[in-house]
Tab-separated table of C-alpha atoms in Angstrom:
chain	number	residue	atom	x	y	z
A	1025	MET	CA	271.443	38.414	270.858
A	1026	ALA	CA	268.995	38.065	267.943
A	1027	ARG	CA	270.039	39.862	264.623
A	1028	LYS	CA	268.218	42.876	263.393
A	1029	LYS	CA	266.057	42.260	260.422
A	1030	PHE	CA	265.175	45.012	257.640
A	1031	GLU	CA	262.603	44.558	255.092
A	1032	ALA	CA	261.226	47.399	252.995
A	1033	ILE	CA	258.354	47.115	250.747
A	1034	VAL	CA	258.077	49.497	247.591
A	1035	LEU	CA	254.313	50.725	247.577
A	1036	ARG	CA	254.966	53.566	244.890
A	1037	ASP	CA	257.628	54.206	242.357
A	1038	ASN	CA	257.904	55.203	238.609
A	1039	SER	CA	258.114	51.526	237.698
A	1040	VAL	CA	256.515	48.421	238.651
A	1041	ALA	CA	258.233	45.151	239.568
A	1042	ARG	CA	254.904	42.933	239.656
A	1043	ASP	CA	251.762	42.686	237.453
A	1044	GLY	CA	248.657	44.454	238.920
A	1045	LEU	CA	250.236	47.130	240.573
A	1046	LYS	CA	250.299	50.794	239.649
A	1047	ALA	CA	253.073	53.025	238.740
A	1048	GLY	CA	253.300	56.600	239.242
A	1049	HIS	CA	255.676	59.685	239.632
A	1050	GLY	CA	256.143	59.245	243.259
A	1051	LEU	CA	258.038	57.144	246.019
A	1052	SER	CA	256.601	55.240	249.061
A	1053	MET	CA	258.141	52.499	251.035
A	1054	LEU	CA	256.886	50.594	254.103
A	1055	LEU	CA	259.664	49.479	256.441
A	1056	ARG	CA	258.938	46.855	259.011
A	1057	THR	CA	260.491	47.112	262.207
A	1058	ALA	CA	260.190	45.017	265.690
A	1059	VAL	CA	257.845	47.902	267.006
A	1060	GLY	CA	255.451	48.382	263.940
A	1061	SER	CA	255.664	49.588	260.302
A	1062	ILE	CA	256.946	52.979	259.214
A	1063	ILE	CA	255.642	54.553	256.062
A	1064	PHE	CA	258.571	56.328	254.312
A	1065	ASP	CA	257.050	58.937	251.975
A	1066	CYS	CA	253.408	58.500	250.790
A	1067	GLY	CA	253.879	58.762	246.889
A	1068	ASP	CA	251.878	61.186	244.374
A	1069	SER	CA	248.268	59.746	245.185
A	1070	ALA	CA	246.099	57.458	247.137
A	1071	GLU	CA	247.023	54.829	244.493
A	1072	THR	CA	249.957	54.026	246.873
A	1073	TRP	CA	247.515	52.561	249.200
A	1074	GLU	CA	245.698	50.437	246.510
A	1075	ASN	CA	249.108	49.054	245.702
A	1076	ALA	CA	249.307	48.153	249.447
A	1077	ASP	CA	246.096	46.526	249.406
A	1078	ALA	CA	246.866	44.652	246.143
A	1079	MET	CA	250.085	43.335	247.930
A	1080	GLY	CA	248.273	42.125	251.099
A	1081	VAL	CA	250.070	44.691	252.970
A	1082	ASP	CA	248.463	45.639	256.519
A	1083	LEU	CA	248.445	49.264	257.013
A	1084	SER	CA	246.794	49.083	260.429
A	1085	GLU	CA	250.437	48.184	261.835
A	1086	VAL	CA	251.709	51.633	260.596
A	1087	CYS	CA	253.144	53.320	263.872
A	1088	CYS	CA	254.357	56.527	261.926
A	1089	VAL	CA	255.043	58.430	258.854
A	1090	THR	CA	258.275	59.776	257.653
A	1091	LEU	CA	258.405	62.598	254.988
A	1092	SER	CA	261.521	63.070	253.177
A	1093	HIS	CA	260.762	66.563	251.643
A	1094	GLY	CA	257.893	68.694	250.904
A	1095	HIS	CA	257.194	67.756	247.148
A	1096	TYR	CA	253.695	66.385	246.025
A	1097	ASP	CA	255.235	63.281	244.706
A	1098	HIS	CA	256.111	62.222	248.385
A	1099	THR	CA	253.135	63.852	250.196
A	1100	ASN	CA	250.015	63.706	248.108
A	1101	GLY	CA	249.035	60.346	249.426
A	1102	LEU	CA	249.208	61.369	253.141
A	1103	PRO	CA	245.573	62.548	253.478
A	1104	ALA	CA	244.244	59.278	252.434
A	1105	LEU	CA	246.757	57.332	254.726
A	1106	LEU	CA	245.446	59.369	257.633
A	1107	GLN	CA	241.777	58.808	256.689
A	1108	ARG	CA	242.409	55.155	256.717
A	1109	LEU	CA	244.755	54.954	259.927
A	1110	GLY	CA	242.383	57.696	261.891
A	1111	GLY	CA	245.580	59.646	262.336
A	1112	ALA	CA	249.530	59.067	262.591
A	1113	MET	CA	252.538	60.642	263.957
A	1114	VAL	CA	254.345	62.414	261.060
A	1115	ILE	CA	258.116	63.243	261.204
A	1116	GLY	CA	259.890	65.542	258.832
A	1117	HIS	CA	261.701	68.867	258.768
A	1118	PRO	CA	260.401	72.191	259.784
A	1119	ALA	CA	260.459	73.596	256.352
A	1120	VAL	CA	258.569	70.628	254.581
A	1121	PHE	CA	255.506	72.883	254.460
A	1122	GLU	CA	257.156	75.821	252.575
A	1123	PRO	CA	255.358	76.575	249.329
A	1124	ARG	CA	257.089	75.040	246.382
A	1125	TRP	CA	256.783	75.360	242.481
A	1126	ALA	CA	258.538	74.052	239.444
A	1127	ASP	CA	259.276	76.670	236.720
A	1128	ARG	CA	258.183	74.621	233.788
A	1129	GLU	CA	259.854	75.760	230.184
A	1130	GLY	CA	256.855	77.629	228.445
A	1131	GLY	CA	254.432	76.702	230.704
A	1132	GLY	CA	254.834	78.912	233.970
A	1133	ARG	CA	255.025	78.067	237.461
A	1134	GLU	CA	253.300	75.063	238.786
A	1135	TYR	CA	252.822	74.432	242.382
A	1136	ILE	CA	254.429	71.152	243.567
A	1137	GLY	CA	254.156	71.427	247.242
A	1138	PRO	CA	251.957	69.350	249.878
A	1139	PRO	CA	248.512	69.013	248.990
A	1140	ASN	CA	247.223	70.556	252.285
A	1141	THR	CA	248.479	72.822	255.103
A	1142	ARG	CA	249.965	71.791	258.216
A	1143	GLU	CA	246.452	72.536	260.064
A	1144	GLU	CA	244.163	70.914	257.728
A	1145	LEU	CA	246.388	67.501	257.888
A	1146	GLU	CA	246.217	67.954	261.715
A	1147	ALA	CA	242.459	68.190	261.558
A	1148	MET	CA	242.673	64.530	259.667
A	1149	GLY	CA	244.566	63.395	262.569
A	1150	ALA	CA	248.385	64.128	261.886
A	1151	ILE	CA	250.540	64.620	264.611
A	1152	PHE	CA	253.726	66.587	263.451
A	1153	GLU	CA	257.231	65.994	264.906
A	1154	LEU	CA	259.226	68.403	262.778
A	1155	SER	CA	262.877	68.903	263.617
A	1156	ALA	CA	266.110	69.805	261.820
A	1157	ASP	CA	267.796	67.569	264.000
A	1158	SER	CA	268.183	63.679	263.652
A	1159	VAL	CA	265.208	61.925	264.895
A	1160	GLU	CA	264.837	58.260	266.227
A	1161	VAL	CA	261.923	56.888	264.380
A	1162	ALA	CA	262.047	53.476	265.873
A	1163	PRO	CA	264.638	51.350	267.696
A	1164	ASP	CA	267.640	51.130	265.077
A	1165	VAL	CA	265.752	53.529	262.585
A	1166	MET	CA	266.752	57.261	262.627
A	1167	THR	CA	266.097	60.417	260.327
A	1168	THR	CA	269.526	62.176	258.964
A	1169	GLY	CA	267.965	65.500	259.940
A	1170	GLU	CA	269.162	68.603	257.900
A	1171	VAL	CA	272.021	67.610	255.829
A	1172	PRO	CA	275.097	69.878	255.897
A	1173	ARG	CA	276.496	70.387	252.317
A	1174	VAL	CA	280.000	69.122	252.368
A	1175	SER	CA	280.240	68.772	248.567
A	1176	ASP	CA	278.877	70.771	245.613
A	1177	LEU	CA	277.656	67.516	243.808
A	1178	ALA	CA	274.170	67.981	244.939
A	1179	PRO	CA	271.801	67.887	241.885
A	1180	GLU	CA	271.511	71.026	239.852
A	1181	SER	CA	267.747	71.950	239.964
A	1182	PRO	CA	267.407	75.850	239.194
A	1183	HIS	CA	263.832	75.311	238.074
A	1184	LEU	CA	262.532	74.146	241.620
A	1185	LEU	CA	261.522	77.143	243.614
A	1186	VAL	CA	260.595	77.617	247.282
A	1187	GLU	CA	258.943	80.779	248.940
A	1188	ARG	CA	260.471	81.665	252.156
A	1189	ASP	CA	260.049	85.156	254.340
A	1190	GLY	CA	257.775	86.293	251.361
A	1191	GLN	CA	260.562	85.758	248.849
A	1192	VAL	CA	260.542	82.909	245.932
A	1193	MET	CA	264.032	81.691	245.309
A	1194	GLU	CA	265.734	78.609	244.001
A	1195	ASP	CA	265.077	75.920	246.408
A	1196	ASP	CA	268.049	74.870	248.560
A	1197	PHE	CA	266.085	71.816	250.006
A	1198	VAL	CA	266.885	72.181	253.688
A	1199	ASP	CA	264.090	70.097	254.363
A	1200	ASP	CA	265.403	67.131	252.437
A	1201	ILE	CA	266.070	64.233	254.842
A	1202	SER	CA	266.525	60.440	254.496
A	1203	LEU	CA	266.313	57.254	256.849
A	1204	ILE	CA	269.141	55.292	258.297
A	1205	ALA	CA	268.571	51.653	259.190
A	1206	ARG	CA	270.975	50.251	261.465
A	1207	MET	CA	272.235	46.714	261.183
A	1208	ASP	CA	274.531	44.726	263.104
A	1209	GLU	CA	277.548	45.338	261.227
A	1210	GLY	CA	276.443	48.181	258.282
A	1211	ASP	CA	273.755	50.344	257.585
A	1212	VAL	CA	270.973	50.937	254.799
A	1213	LEU	CA	270.257	54.411	253.691
A	1214	LEU	CA	266.726	55.148	252.351
A	1215	THR	CA	266.662	58.390	250.212
A	1216	GLY	CA	263.308	60.337	248.949
A	1217	CYS	CA	264.870	62.401	246.143
A	1218	ALA	CA	268.433	63.127	247.509
A	1219	HIS	CA	267.984	66.577	246.686
A	1220	ALA	CA	270.588	67.449	249.304
A	1221	GLY	CA	273.109	65.175	247.171
A	1222	LEU	CA	273.987	61.557	247.676
A	1223	VAL	CA	277.510	62.428	248.876
A	1224	ASN	CA	276.266	64.753	251.485
A	1225	ILE	CA	273.642	62.313	252.905
A	1226	VAL	CA	276.136	59.696	252.996
A	1227	ALA	CA	278.552	62.067	254.749
A	1228	ARG	CA	275.819	62.979	257.075
A	1229	ALA	CA	274.878	59.276	257.680
A	1230	ALA	CA	278.666	58.597	258.646
A	1231	GLU	CA	278.695	61.641	260.852
A	1232	LEU	CA	275.685	60.376	262.853
A	1233	THR	CA	276.588	56.603	263.053
A	1234	GLY	CA	280.305	56.630	262.818
A	1235	ARG	CA	280.242	54.326	259.895
A	1236	CYS	CA	279.431	54.780	256.143
A	1237	PRO	CA	276.157	53.143	254.895
A	1238	VAL	CA	276.824	49.961	252.927
A	1239	SER	CA	273.898	50.166	250.939
A	1240	ILE	CA	271.293	52.903	249.454
A	1241	ALA	CA	267.717	52.512	248.050
A	1242	GLY	CA	265.546	55.142	246.855
A	1243	GLY	CA	265.533	58.328	244.662
A	1244	THR	CA	268.869	59.862	243.511
A	1245	HIS	CA	267.707	62.856	241.433
A	1246	LEU	CA	270.392	61.856	238.776
A	1247	ALA	CA	267.754	62.038	235.867
A	1248	ARG	CA	269.041	65.319	234.541
A	1249	GLU	CA	272.744	65.525	235.874
A	1250	THR	CA	275.478	65.258	233.302
A	1251	GLU	CA	277.318	61.875	232.958
A	1252	GLU	CA	280.457	63.494	234.424
A	1253	ARG	CA	278.588	64.623	237.605
A	1254	ILE	CA	277.094	61.053	238.023
A	1255	ALA	CA	280.351	59.459	237.663
A	1256	LEU	CA	282.072	61.932	240.245
A	1257	VAL	CA	279.042	61.046	242.556
A	1258	ALA	CA	279.491	57.282	241.927
A	1259	ALA	CA	283.140	57.577	242.600
A	1260	ASP	CA	282.925	59.546	245.735
A	1261	ILE	CA	280.354	57.278	247.612
A	1262	TYR	CA	282.136	54.215	246.636
A	1263	GLU	CA	285.380	55.603	247.939
A	1264	ARG	CA	283.397	56.421	251.279
A	1265	GLY	CA	282.175	52.822	251.461
A	1266	VAL	CA	279.066	52.592	249.805
A	1267	ARG	CA	278.814	49.013	248.251
A	1268	GLN	CA	275.249	48.827	246.779
A	1269	VAL	CA	272.826	51.212	245.147
A	1270	ALA	CA	269.112	50.700	244.184
A	1271	PRO	CA	268.223	53.855	242.269
A	1272	MET	CA	264.612	54.421	241.967
A	1273	HIS	CA	261.941	57.090	241.199
A	1274	CYS	CA	263.525	60.551	240.361
A	1275	SER	CA	266.843	58.568	239.160
A	1276	GLY	CA	265.176	58.111	235.873
A	1277	GLU	CA	266.243	55.196	233.418
A	1278	ARG	CA	269.202	57.344	232.143
A	1279	GLY	CA	270.577	58.198	235.594
A	1280	ALA	CA	270.022	54.663	236.852
A	1281	ASP	CA	271.900	53.308	233.563
A	1282	LEU	CA	274.657	55.957	234.086
A	1283	LEU	CA	275.147	55.301	237.583
A	1284	LYS	CA	275.474	51.347	236.863
A	1285	GLN	CA	278.268	52.267	234.386
A	1286	HIS	CA	280.308	54.369	236.706
A	1287	PHE	CA	279.569	52.900	240.221
A	1288	ALA	CA	282.063	50.332	241.152
A	1289	GLY	CA	279.807	48.472	243.466
A	1290	ASP	CA	276.580	46.767	242.805
A	1291	THR	CA	273.553	48.678	241.160
A	1292	LEU	CA	270.190	46.899	241.935
A	1293	ARG	CA	266.702	47.659	240.334
A	1294	ALA	CA	263.352	47.837	242.334
A	1295	GLY	CA	260.052	49.038	241.678
A	1296	VAL	CA	256.317	48.719	242.881
A	1297	GLY	CA	255.925	45.176	244.391
A	1298	SER	CA	259.493	44.918	245.139
A	1299	THR	CA	260.892	44.030	248.810
A	1300	ILE	CA	264.427	45.246	249.666
A	1301	VAL	CA	265.804	42.795	252.496
A	1302	ALA	CA	269.244	43.711	254.010
A	1303	ASP	CA	271.493	41.085	255.946
A	1304	ALA	CA	273.374	41.852	259.075
A	1305	THR	CA	276.257	43.383	257.137
A	1306	GLY	CA	273.655	45.996	255.648
A	1307	ARG	CA	273.925	44.339	252.073
A	1308	ILE	CA	270.435	44.352	250.438
A	1309	THR	CA	268.754	41.966	247.934
A	1310	VAL	CA	265.708	42.901	245.902
A	1311	GLN	CA	263.061	40.370	245.837
């Protein structure tokens, strides 16, 4: 039996790994599978796809888009992608279109939700599959679906707000989902911002697959967390079986550095232009 292959190309991140590419506060990866390419998040602008062009990435092979959650830095690039593709299947959580704001200190509320309504995006060709359950995106690739909170080590973000049923409240990020890529002997977990908490997401992945993911790549939302909480997260996920983490985007330089200090496994760095490759065991290398 042929071994499974995993390759994720970073199209948008807060840092660049190659000259001639554009960084921005957003995240987007293209995951190559046997049935086509999957876009995981769309970044904060259409520059995401300019990076793809500069890298020679063929977006015409995209078979679907998965949105990790409803913040602008993961959704703003979607309209331009739909225009390029003439439409696409878009997978996410039913709460992904709830209005969201950031309560900026001294600056009032700033809207940080998706750039368009669901109806506007459907008019551009989006076909939405919104589910709180795990969804198979492609063979051996699935979403986590809604992530149960089994730990209180989720990032603390009281300044991030959501409107639900006419009430504005602190966002509980029920829409935060991740992707699991199943390899022969271990799994790779791709996170958008990990608002649900790395510990909770890892536990959810293990619940779905029966085994802990070996590696994690993506946002960790540890930039503002205390060193004590980062150390607890690092120890917990290692104890569960995670052996590699490639922190990106909202991890921040500080969060990534502290994670490296406290995580007993390998901490890798990736940015725009990086290709993340996994072997049969689920271990990753960044090229």
